[in-house]
XYZ file of C-alpha atoms in Angstrom:
80
model
C 96.964 102.754 108.375
C 94.554 100.062 106.761
C 91.451 101.410 105.001
C 88.027 100.652 106.327
C 87.055 99.402 103.069
C 89.142 98.764 99.783
C 88.666 101.556 97.207
C 87.356 100.894 93.624
C 88.815 102.218 90.422
C 86.640 104.242 88.125
C 86.321 101.314 85.872
C 84.791 98.794 88.672
C 82.492 101.584 90.281
C 81.258 102.231 86.584
C 80.624 98.180 86.512
C 78.847 98.392 89.738
C 76.514 100.995 88.764
C 76.095 99.662 84.839
C 77.212 103.635 84.045
C 79.700 104.463 81.344
C 82.759 105.941 83.228
C 82.312 109.369 81.738
C 78.613 109.501 83.402
C 80.069 108.537 86.582
C 82.419 111.220 86.445
C 79.715 113.737 85.584
C 77.632 112.623 88.800
C 80.831 113.160 90.897
C 81.540 116.541 89.119
C 77.762 117.545 89.828
C 78.026 116.641 93.515
C 75.473 113.552 93.369
C 78.134 111.037 94.173
C 81.554 111.063 96.253
C 84.558 110.219 94.672
C 87.975 110.925 95.250
C 91.247 112.097 92.655
C 94.048 110.118 93.953
C 97.079 111.442 92.101
C 95.225 111.385 88.576
C 92.973 108.276 88.912
C 89.312 108.318 90.648
C 88.780 106.189 93.256
C 85.327 105.323 95.102
C 84.418 103.832 98.533
C 81.611 101.018 98.038
C 79.598 102.625 100.602
C 79.376 105.806 98.705
C 78.088 103.530 95.446
C 75.685 101.943 97.531
C 74.361 105.331 98.923
C 74.145 106.231 95.318
C 71.789 103.580 94.276
C 69.813 103.913 97.144
C 69.116 107.388 96.461
C 68.546 106.728 92.687
C 65.166 107.181 91.052
C 62.934 103.947 91.189
C 62.771 103.176 87.443
C 66.748 102.910 87.016
C 67.856 99.205 86.657
C 70.710 98.504 88.683
C 69.649 94.841 89.635
C 71.114 93.102 86.363
C 73.512 90.260 86.238
C 77.120 91.015 87.707
C 79.793 91.366 85.304
C 82.482 89.019 85.794
C 85.044 92.008 86.415
C 83.101 93.102 89.212
C 82.415 89.409 90.971
C 86.549 89.133 90.603
C 86.900 92.146 92.451
C 84.636 91.196 95.283
C 86.317 87.708 95.617
C 89.763 89.529 95.791
C 88.565 92.253 98.014
C 87.212 89.563 100.650
C 90.529 87.395 100.650
C 92.252 89.549 103.153
């Protein structure tokens, strides 16, 4: 069974959202962001993060220069 889209780790999701990992978990616990515990590790779908950004208040600034870690993940995920 192949996943429709690769899953991101908590660290990758936090880097994408420009938030602290604890803040990301808080959004999940409040039901504002979809995430799953697989084993004892958080995993996120890129589409869920994109929807979260789309619903975010307009004064949040998500559009800064991407961090190197996020860029390397995107490169890896498109090599399949």
